[in-house]
Short mmCIF file of C-alpha atoms in Angstrom, two decimals:
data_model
loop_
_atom_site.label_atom_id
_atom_site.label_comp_id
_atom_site.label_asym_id
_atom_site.label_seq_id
_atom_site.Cartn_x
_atom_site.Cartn_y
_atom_site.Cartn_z
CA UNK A 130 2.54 -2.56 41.42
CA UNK A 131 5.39 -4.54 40.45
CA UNK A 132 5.12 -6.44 37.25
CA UNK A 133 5.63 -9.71 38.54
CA UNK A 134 2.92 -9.52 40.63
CA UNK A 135 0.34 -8.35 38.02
CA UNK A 136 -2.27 -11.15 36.59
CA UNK A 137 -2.70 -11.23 32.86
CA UNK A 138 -5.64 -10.19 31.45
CA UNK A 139 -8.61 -12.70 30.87
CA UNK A 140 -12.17 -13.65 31.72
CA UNK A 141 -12.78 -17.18 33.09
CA UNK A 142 -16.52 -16.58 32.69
CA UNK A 143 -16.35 -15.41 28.92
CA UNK A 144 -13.85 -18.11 28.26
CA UNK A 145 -16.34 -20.86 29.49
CA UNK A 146 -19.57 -19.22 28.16
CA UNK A 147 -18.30 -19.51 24.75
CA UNK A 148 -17.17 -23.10 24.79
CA UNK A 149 -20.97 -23.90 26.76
CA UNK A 150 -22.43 -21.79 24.07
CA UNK A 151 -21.48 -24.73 21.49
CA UNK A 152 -22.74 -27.73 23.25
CA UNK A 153 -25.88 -25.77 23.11
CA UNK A 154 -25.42 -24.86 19.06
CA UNK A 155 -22.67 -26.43 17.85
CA UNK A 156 -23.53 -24.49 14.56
CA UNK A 157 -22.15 -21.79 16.48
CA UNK A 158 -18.80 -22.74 16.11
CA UNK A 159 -18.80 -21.85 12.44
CA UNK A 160 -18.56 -18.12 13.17
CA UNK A 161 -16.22 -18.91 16.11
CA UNK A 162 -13.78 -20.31 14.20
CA UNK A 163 -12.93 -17.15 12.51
CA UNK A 164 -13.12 -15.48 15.23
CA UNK A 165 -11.03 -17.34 17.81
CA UNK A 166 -8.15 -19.43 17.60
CA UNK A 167 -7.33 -21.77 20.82
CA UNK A 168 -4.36 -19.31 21.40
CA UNK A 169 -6.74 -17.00 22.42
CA UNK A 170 -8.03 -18.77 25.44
CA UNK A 171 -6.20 -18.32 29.02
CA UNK A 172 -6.48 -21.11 30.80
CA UNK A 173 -5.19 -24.25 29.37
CA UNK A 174 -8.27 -26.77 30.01
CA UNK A 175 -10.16 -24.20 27.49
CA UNK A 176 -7.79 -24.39 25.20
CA UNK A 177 -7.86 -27.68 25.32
CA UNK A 178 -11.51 -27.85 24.56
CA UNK A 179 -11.81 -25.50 21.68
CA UNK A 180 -8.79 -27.05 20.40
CA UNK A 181 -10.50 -30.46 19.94
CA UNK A 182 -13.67 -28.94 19.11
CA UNK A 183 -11.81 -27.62 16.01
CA UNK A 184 -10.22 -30.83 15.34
CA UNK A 185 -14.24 -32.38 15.22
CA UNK A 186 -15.58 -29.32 12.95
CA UNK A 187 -13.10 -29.59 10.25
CA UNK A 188 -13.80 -33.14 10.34
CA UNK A 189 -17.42 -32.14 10.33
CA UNK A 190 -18.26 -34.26 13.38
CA UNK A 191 -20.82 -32.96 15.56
CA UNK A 192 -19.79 -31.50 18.84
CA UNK A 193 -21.63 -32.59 21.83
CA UNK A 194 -20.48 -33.54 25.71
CA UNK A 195 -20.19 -37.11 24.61
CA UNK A 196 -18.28 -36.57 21.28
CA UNK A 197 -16.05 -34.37 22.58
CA UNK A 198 -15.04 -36.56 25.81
CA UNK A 199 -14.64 -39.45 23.27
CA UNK A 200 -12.61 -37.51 21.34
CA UNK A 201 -10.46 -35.84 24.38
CA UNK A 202 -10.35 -39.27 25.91
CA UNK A 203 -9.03 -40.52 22.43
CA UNK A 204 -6.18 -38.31 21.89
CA UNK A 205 -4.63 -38.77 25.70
CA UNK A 206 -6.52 -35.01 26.72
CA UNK A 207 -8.87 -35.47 28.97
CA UNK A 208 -7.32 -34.54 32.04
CA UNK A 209 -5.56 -31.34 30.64
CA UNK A 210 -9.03 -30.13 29.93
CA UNK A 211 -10.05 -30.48 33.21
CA UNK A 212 -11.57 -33.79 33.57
CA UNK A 213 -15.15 -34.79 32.58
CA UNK A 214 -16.62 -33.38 35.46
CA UNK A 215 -15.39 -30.02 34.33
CA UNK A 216 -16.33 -30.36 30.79
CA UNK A 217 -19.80 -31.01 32.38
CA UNK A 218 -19.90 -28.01 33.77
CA UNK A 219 -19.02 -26.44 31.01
CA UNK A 220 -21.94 -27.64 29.41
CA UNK A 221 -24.39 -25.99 32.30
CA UNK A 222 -22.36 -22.19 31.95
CA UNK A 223 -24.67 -21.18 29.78
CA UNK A 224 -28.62 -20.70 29.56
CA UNK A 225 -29.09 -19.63 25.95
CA UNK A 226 -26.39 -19.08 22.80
CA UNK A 227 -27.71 -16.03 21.68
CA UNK A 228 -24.78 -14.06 23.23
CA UNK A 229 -21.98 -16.09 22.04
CA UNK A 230 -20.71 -13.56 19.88
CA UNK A 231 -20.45 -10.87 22.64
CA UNK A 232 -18.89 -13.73 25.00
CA UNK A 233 -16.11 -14.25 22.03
CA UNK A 234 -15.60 -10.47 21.73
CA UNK A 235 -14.21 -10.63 25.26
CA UNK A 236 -12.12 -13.20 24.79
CA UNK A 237 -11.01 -11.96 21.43
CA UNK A 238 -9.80 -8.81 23.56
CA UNK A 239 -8.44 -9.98 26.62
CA UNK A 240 -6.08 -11.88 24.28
CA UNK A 241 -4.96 -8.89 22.34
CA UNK A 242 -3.97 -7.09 25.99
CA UNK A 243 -2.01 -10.29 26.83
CA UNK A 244 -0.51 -10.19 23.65
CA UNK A 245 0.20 -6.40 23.63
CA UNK A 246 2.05 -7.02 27.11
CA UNK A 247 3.88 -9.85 25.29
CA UNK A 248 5.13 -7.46 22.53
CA UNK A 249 5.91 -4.88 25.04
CA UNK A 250 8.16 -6.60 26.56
CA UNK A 251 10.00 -8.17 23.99
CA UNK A 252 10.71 -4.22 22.41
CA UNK A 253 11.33 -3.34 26.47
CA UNK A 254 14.06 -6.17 26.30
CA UNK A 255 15.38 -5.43 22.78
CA UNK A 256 16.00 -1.53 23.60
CA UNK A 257 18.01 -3.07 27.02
CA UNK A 258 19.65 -4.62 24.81
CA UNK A 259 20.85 -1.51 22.96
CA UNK A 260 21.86 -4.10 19.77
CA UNK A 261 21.29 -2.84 16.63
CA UNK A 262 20.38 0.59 14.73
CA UNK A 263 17.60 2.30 16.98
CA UNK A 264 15.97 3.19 13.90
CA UNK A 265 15.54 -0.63 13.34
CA UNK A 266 14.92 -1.13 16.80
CA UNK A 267 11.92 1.23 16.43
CA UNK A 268 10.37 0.24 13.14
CA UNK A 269 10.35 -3.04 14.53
CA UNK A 270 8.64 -2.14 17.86
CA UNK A 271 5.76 0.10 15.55
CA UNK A 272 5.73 -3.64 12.87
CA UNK A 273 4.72 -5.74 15.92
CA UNK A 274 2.17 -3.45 17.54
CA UNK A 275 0.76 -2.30 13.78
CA UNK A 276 0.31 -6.35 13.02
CA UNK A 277 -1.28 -6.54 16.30
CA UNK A 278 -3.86 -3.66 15.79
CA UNK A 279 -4.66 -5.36 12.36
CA UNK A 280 -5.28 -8.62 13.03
CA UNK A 281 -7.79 -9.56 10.30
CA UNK A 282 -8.08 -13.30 10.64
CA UNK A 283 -11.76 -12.75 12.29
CA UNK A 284 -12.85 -11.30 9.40
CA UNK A 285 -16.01 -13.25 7.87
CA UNK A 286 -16.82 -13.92 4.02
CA UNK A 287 -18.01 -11.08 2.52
CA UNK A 288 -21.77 -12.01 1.59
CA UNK A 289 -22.55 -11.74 -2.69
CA UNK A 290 -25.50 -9.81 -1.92
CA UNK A 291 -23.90 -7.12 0.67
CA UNK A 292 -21.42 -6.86 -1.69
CA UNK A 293 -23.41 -6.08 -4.84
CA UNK A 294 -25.14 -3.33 -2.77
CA UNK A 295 -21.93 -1.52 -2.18
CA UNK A 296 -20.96 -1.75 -5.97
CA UNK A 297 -24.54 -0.34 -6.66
CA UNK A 298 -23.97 2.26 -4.42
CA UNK A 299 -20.41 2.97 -5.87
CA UNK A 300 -22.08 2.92 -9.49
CA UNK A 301 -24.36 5.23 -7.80
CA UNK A 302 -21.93 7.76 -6.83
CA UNK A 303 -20.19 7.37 -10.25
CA UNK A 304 -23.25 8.55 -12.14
CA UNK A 305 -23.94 11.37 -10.10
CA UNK A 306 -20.36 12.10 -10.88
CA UNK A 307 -19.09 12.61 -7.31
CA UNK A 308 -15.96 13.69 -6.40
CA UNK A 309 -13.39 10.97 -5.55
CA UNK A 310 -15.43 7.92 -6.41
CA UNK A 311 -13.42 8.21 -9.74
CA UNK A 312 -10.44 7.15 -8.27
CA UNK A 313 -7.52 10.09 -7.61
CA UNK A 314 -7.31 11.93 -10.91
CA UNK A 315 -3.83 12.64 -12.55
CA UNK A 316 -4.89 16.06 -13.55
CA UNK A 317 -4.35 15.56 -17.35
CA UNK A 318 -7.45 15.07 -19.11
CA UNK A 319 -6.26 12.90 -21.84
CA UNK A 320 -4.48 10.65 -19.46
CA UNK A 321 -7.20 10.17 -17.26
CA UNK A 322 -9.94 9.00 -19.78
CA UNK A 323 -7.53 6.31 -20.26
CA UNK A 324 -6.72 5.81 -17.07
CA UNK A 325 -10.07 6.27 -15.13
CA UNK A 326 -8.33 7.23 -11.91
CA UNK A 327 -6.44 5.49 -9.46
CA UNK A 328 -8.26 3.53 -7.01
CA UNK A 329 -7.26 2.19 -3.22
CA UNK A 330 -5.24 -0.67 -3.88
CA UNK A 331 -3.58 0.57 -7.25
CA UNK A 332 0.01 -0.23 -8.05
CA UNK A 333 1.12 2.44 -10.71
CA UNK A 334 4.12 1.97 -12.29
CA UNK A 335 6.04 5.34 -14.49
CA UNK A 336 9.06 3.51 -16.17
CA UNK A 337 11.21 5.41 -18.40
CA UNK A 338 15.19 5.12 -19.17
CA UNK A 339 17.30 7.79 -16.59
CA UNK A 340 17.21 11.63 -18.02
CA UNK A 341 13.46 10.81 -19.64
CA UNK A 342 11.45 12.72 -16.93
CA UNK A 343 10.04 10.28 -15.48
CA UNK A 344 10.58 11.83 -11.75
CA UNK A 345 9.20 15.10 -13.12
CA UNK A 346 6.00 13.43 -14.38
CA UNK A 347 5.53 11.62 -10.85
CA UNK A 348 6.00 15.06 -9.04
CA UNK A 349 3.36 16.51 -11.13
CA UNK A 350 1.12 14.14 -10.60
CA UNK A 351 1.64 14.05 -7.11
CA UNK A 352 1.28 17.87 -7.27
CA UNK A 353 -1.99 17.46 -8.92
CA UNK A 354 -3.24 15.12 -7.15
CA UNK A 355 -2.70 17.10 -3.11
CA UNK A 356 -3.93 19.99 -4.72
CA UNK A 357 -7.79 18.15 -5.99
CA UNK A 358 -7.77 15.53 -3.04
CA UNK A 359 -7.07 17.45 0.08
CA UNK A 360 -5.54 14.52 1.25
CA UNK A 361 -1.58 13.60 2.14
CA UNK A 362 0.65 12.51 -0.54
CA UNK A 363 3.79 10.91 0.79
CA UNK A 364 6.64 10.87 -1.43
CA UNK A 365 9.45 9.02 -0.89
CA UNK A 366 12.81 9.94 -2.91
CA UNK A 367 15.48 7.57 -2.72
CA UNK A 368 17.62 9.70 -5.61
CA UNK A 369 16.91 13.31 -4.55
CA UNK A 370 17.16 15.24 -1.52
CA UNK A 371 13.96 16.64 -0.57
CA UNK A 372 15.30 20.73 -1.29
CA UNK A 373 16.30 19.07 -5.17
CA UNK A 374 12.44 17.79 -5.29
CA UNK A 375 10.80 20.86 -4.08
CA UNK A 376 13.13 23.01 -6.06
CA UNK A 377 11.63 20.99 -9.27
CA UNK A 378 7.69 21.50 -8.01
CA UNK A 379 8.35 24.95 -7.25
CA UNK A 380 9.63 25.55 -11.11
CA UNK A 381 6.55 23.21 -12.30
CA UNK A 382 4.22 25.22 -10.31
CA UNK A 383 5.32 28.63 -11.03
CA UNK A 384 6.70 28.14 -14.36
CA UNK A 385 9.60 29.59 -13.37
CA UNK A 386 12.89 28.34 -15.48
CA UNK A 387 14.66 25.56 -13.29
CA UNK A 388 18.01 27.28 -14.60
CA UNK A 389 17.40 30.78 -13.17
CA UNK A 390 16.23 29.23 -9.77
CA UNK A 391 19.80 27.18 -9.88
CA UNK A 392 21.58 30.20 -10.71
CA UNK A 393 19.65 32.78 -8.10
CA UNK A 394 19.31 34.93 -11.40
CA UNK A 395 15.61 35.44 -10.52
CA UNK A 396 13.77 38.43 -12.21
CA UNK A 397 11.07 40.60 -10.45
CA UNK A 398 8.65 38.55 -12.71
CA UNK A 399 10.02 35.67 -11.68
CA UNK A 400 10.13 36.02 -8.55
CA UNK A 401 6.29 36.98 -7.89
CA UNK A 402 5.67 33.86 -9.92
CA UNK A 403 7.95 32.04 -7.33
CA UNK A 404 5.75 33.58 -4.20
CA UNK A 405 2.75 32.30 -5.61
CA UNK A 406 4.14 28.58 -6.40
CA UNK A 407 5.30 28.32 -2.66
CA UNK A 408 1.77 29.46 -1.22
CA UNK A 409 0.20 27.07 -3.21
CA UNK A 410 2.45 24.35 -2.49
CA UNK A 411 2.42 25.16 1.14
CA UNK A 412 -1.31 24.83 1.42
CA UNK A 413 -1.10 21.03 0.28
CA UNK A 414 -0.23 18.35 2.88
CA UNK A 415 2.77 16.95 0.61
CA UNK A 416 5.46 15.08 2.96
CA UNK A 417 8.95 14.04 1.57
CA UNK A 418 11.24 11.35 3.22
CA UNK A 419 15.02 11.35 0.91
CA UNK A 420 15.79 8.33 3.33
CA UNK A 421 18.75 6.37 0.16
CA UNK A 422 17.97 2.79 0.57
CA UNK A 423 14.89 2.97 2.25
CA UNK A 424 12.86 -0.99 3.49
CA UNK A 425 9.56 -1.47 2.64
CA UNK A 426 9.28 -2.03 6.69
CA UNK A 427 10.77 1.75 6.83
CA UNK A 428 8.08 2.81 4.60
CA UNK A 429 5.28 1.04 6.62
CA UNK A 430 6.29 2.97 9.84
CA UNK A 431 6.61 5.90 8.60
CA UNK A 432 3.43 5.93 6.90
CA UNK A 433 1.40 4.53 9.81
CA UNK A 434 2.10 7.66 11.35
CA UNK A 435 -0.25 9.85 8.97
CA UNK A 436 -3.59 9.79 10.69
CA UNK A 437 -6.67 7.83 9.66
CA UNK A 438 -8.01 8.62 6.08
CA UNK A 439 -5.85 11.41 5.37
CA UNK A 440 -3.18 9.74 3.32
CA UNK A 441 -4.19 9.85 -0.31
CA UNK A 442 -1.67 9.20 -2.20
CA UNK A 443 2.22 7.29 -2.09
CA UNK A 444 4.68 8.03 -4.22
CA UNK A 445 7.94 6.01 -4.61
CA UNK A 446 11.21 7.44 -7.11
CA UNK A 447 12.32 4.75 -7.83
CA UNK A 448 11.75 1.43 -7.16
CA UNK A 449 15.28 -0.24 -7.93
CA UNK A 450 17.15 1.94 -5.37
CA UNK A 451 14.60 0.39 -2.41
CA UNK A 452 16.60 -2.30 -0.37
CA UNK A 453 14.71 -5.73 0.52
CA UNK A 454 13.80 -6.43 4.18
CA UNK A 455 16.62 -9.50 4.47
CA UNK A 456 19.07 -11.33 2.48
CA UNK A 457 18.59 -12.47 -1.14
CA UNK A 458 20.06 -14.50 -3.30
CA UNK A 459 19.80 -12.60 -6.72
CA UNK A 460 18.86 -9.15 -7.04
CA UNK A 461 16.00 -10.03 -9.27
CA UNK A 462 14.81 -11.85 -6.29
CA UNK A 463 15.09 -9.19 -4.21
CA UNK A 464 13.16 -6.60 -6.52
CA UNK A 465 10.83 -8.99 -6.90
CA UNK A 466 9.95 -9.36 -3.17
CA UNK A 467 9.96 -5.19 -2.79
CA UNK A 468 7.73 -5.68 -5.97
CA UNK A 469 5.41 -7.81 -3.99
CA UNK A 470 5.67 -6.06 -0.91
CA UNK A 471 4.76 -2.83 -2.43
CA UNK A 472 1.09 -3.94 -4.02
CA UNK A 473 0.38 -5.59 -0.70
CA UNK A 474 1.20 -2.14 0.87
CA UNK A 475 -1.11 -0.65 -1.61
CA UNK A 476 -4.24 -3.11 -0.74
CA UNK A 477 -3.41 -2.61 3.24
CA UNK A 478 -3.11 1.34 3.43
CA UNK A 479 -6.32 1.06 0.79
CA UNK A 480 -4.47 4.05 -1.43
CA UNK A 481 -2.78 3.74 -4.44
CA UNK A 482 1.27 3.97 -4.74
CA UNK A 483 2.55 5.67 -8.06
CA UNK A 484 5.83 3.98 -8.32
CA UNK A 485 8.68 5.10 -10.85
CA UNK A 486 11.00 2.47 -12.00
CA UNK A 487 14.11 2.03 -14.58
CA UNK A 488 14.06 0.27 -18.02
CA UNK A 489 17.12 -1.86 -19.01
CA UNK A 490 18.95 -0.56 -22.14
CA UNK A 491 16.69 -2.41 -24.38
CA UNK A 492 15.44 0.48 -26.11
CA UNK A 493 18.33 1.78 -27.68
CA UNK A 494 19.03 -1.58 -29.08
CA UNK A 495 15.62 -1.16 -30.98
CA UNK A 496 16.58 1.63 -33.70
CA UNK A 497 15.59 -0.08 -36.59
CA UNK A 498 12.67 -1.89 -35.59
CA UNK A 499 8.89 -0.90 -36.47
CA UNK A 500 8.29 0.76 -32.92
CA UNK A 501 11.74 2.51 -32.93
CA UNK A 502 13.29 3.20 -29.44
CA UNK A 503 9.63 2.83 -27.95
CA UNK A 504 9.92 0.83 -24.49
CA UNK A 505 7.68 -1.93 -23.75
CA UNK A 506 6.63 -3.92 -20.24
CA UNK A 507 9.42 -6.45 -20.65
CA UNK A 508 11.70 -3.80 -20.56
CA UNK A 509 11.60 -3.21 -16.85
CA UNK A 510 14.77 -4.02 -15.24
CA UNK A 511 15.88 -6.43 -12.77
CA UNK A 512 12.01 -8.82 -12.62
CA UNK A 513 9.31 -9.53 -14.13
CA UNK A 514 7.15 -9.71 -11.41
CA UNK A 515 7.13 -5.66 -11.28
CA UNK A 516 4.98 -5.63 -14.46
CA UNK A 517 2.63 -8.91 -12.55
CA UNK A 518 2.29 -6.75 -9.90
CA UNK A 519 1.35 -3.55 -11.12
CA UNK A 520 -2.31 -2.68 -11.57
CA UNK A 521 -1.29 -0.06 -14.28
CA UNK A 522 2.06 0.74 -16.54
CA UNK A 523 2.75 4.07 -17.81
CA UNK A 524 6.21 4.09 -20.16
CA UNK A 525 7.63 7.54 -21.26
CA UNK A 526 8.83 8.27 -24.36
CA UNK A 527 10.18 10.96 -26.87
CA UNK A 528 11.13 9.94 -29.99
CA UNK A 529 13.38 13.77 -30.00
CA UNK A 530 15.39 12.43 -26.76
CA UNK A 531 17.41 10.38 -29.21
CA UNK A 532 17.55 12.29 -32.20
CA UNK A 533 18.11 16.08 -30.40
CA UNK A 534 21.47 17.34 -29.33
CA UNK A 535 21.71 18.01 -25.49
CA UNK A 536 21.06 21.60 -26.22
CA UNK A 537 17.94 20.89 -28.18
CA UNK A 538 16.28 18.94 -25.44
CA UNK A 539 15.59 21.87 -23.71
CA UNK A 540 12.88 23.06 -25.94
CA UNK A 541 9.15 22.20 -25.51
CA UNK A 542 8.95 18.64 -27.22
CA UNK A 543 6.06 16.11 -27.72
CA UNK A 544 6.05 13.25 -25.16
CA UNK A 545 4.32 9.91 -25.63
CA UNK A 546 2.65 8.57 -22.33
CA UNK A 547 2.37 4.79 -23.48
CA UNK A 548 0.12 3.54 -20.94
CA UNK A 549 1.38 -0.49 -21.77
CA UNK A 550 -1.08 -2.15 -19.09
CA UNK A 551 -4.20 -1.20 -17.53
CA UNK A 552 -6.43 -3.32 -15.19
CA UNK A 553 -9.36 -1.07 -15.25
CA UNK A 554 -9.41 0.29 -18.87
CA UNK A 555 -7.80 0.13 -21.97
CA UNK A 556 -3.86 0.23 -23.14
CA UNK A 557 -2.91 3.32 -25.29
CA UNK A 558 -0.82 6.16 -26.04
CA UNK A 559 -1.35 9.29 -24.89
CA UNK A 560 0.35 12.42 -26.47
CA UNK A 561 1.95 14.83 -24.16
CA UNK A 562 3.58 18.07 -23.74
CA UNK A 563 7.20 18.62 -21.93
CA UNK A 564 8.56 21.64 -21.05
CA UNK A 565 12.14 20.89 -19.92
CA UNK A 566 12.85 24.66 -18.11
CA UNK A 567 10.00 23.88 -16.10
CA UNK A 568 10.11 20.41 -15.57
CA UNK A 569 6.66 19.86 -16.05
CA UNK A 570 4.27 17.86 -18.57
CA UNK A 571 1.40 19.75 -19.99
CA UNK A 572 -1.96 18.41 -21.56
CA UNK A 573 -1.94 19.10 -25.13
CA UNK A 574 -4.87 20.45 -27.40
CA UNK A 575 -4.78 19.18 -31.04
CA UNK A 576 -3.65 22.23 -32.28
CA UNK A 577 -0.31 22.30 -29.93
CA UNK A 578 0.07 18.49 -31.00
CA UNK A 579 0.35 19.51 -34.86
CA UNK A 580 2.73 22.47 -34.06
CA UNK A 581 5.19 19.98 -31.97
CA UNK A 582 4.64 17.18 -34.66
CA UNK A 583 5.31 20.09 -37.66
CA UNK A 584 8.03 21.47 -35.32
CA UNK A 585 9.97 18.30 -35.57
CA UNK A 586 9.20 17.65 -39.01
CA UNK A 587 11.67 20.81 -39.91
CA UNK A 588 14.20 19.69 -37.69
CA UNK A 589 14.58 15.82 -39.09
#
């Protein structure tokens, strides 16, 4: 059938039960008004109607035939709501308002299919159009029909008591010691007693000045964290290619040295080490975008594609090479806005994003000072919202990145994990291990922290 002579989709009955519903409980229209916005309604004389019955609840006027002719007949209305006859009827639709909800569910849908036709065609005209990058053209097709699937403006107040029952339950779960009620777990002990996991919603920012490791501490953690979950972690890498990042995880995993794998001088040994890092790998659903100067729209599309409640985890390297969604005037605002944008991506996909991100110079400025080179929150470059909008900061430091010769570096060193805010638990340091020919960071039992600490002690 040709478009043109298709009718929109819409129930005349619904549409009038709903509005006859309230003359017979105008109480009712306390729940319909976050359900149903006058936009919602087909034909205009219903619009018209709940539109003025709106106007007389937020007033907190009562709504009856009388009131609400006055009131039409008031603002010059009448007539486009169908006269007072109709309005009448609209009165008689209904026996009972018992079903009102289930008469606003229908409405409530009909008005997502005409709006889903709407959308359609505006993406059906824009790829006519053929203007602009058709990777643009797409993420903005998957935007409109993604903010049309997750409408959330019906949702109701959550109720204090339905809401205590779920954080029973959840303290529940906790004490039995379930898996995942935690939060996602880092995989190093010490780190996560400080920590105490990272829940849906979590903004976790890693800052560290370039060549610290902070990208190898977010790959292990993202390593850790497929391999205990089960679930998706997404990593996006706007630095690396995704061969560079695997190449690192491979070494981490295997313990294999990162020079011999970027040499090909691989031993026998090495090499069996290497077969059983890339099984293990394999088996975890770990996906890797190396999009440079990837949106935060970008992001959203791609991630909308990972079904359901299998993503677990995002993970973001690093936040000052992401590129804002339109113009700015300052590049402080801009970071500020991806800043934003990324905790309410957080609190919509309900997982947390682990989010590295580059200190200023600051720290090398600090030499003489009682903390030494140690960075602190306001040392993350370009905003301050970043450190407003993070749940948790983790900032890396080795005191042996400044004092060792390159050479030196690439000896197992002690690491300080200076977790410098934390929403859910206490700020501390936490002592850990690096191990530069692997790239990876290892937990650290008291006696390995004395040999590092005694280690360095010859050295200075």
């Amino acid at each position: 059938m040709d478009d043109l002579q298709r009718k929109l989709p819409y129930s005349q009955f619904a549409e009038q039960a709903v509005l006859g519903c309230v003359f017979i409980d105008p109480e009712s229209f306390a729940d319909l008004a976050t359900r149903l916005s006058d936009e919602d309604f087909y034909l205009p004389e219903h619009r018209a109607v709940f539109a003025a019955m709106k106007q007389m609840f937020n007033e907190s006027k009562r709504i009856d035939v009388v009131t609400l002719i006055n009131r039409l007949s008031e603002s010059g209305a009448c007539d486009k709501a169908g006269g007072v006859k109709y309005i009448k009827l609209l009165a008689e639709s209904v026996p009972t308002a018992s079903n009102v909800k289930d008469y606003a569910q229908i409405v409530h849908d009909k008005a997502v299919l005409r709006r889903l036709i709407g959308v359609c065609g505006e993406i059906s005209d824009t790829a006519f159009s053929e203007e602009g990058k058709v990777s643009d053209i797409v993420g903005s097709a998957e935007q409109k029909i993604y903010d049309i699937a997750n409408n959330k403006s019906g949702e109701d107040f959550k109720n204090i008591g339905d809401v205590v029952m779920n954080v029973v339950d959840h303290l529940v779960d906790l004490s039995s010691d379930k898996a995942g009620e935690k939060g996602l777990q880092t995989g190093y002990s010490a780190l996560d007693k400080v920590l105490i996991g990272m829940g849906p919603g979590d903004m976790v920012l890693v800052g560290a000045r370039p060549g610290m490791g902070k990208t190898s501490f977010t790959l292990n953690i993202a390593a850790n964290v497929a391999k205990s979950s089960g679930k998706a972690v997404c990593i996006f890498s706007l630095e690396m290619t995704a061969e560079q990042l695997v190449m690192r995880m491979i070494s981490s995993e295997g313990m294999v040295s990162n020079n011999s794998m970027r040499t090909g001088k691989i031993s026998q040994e090495e090499w069996d080490k290497l077969t059983f890092a890339t099984e293990k790998l394999s088996a975890c659903d770990i996906r890797i975008d190396d999009t440079a100067g990837i949106t935060i729209s970008q992001m959203r599309a791609k991630l909308r594609r990972v079904k359901g409640n299998e993503l677990g985890l995002i993970v973001i390297d690093y936040l000052q090479l992401m590129q804002g969604d339109k113009k700015y005037d300052s590049r402080t605002n801009e970071v500020s806005d991806i800043s934003r944008n990324l905790k309410l991506m957080a609190k919509d996909f309900g997982v947390p994003i682990l989010c590295c991100a580059q200190l200023s110079r600051n720290p090398e400025s600090r030499k003489n000072s009682e903390g030494g080179h140690r960075p602190m929150l306001s040392d993350l470059r370009e905003s301050g919202s970043i450190e407003q909008d993070a749940d948790m900061v983790m900032l890396l430091y080795s005191d042996e990145y400044y004092e060792l010769s390159k050479e030196e570096r690439n000896t197992t060193r002690l690491f300080e994990v200076i977790v410098a805010k934390n929403r859910h638990g206490e700020t501390r340091t936490v002592k850990m291990g690096w191990v530069p020919q692997y790239t990876k960071f290892v937990t650290l039992m008291p006696e390995d922290e004395e040999k590092l600490m005694q280690a360095r002690q010859e050295k200075s």
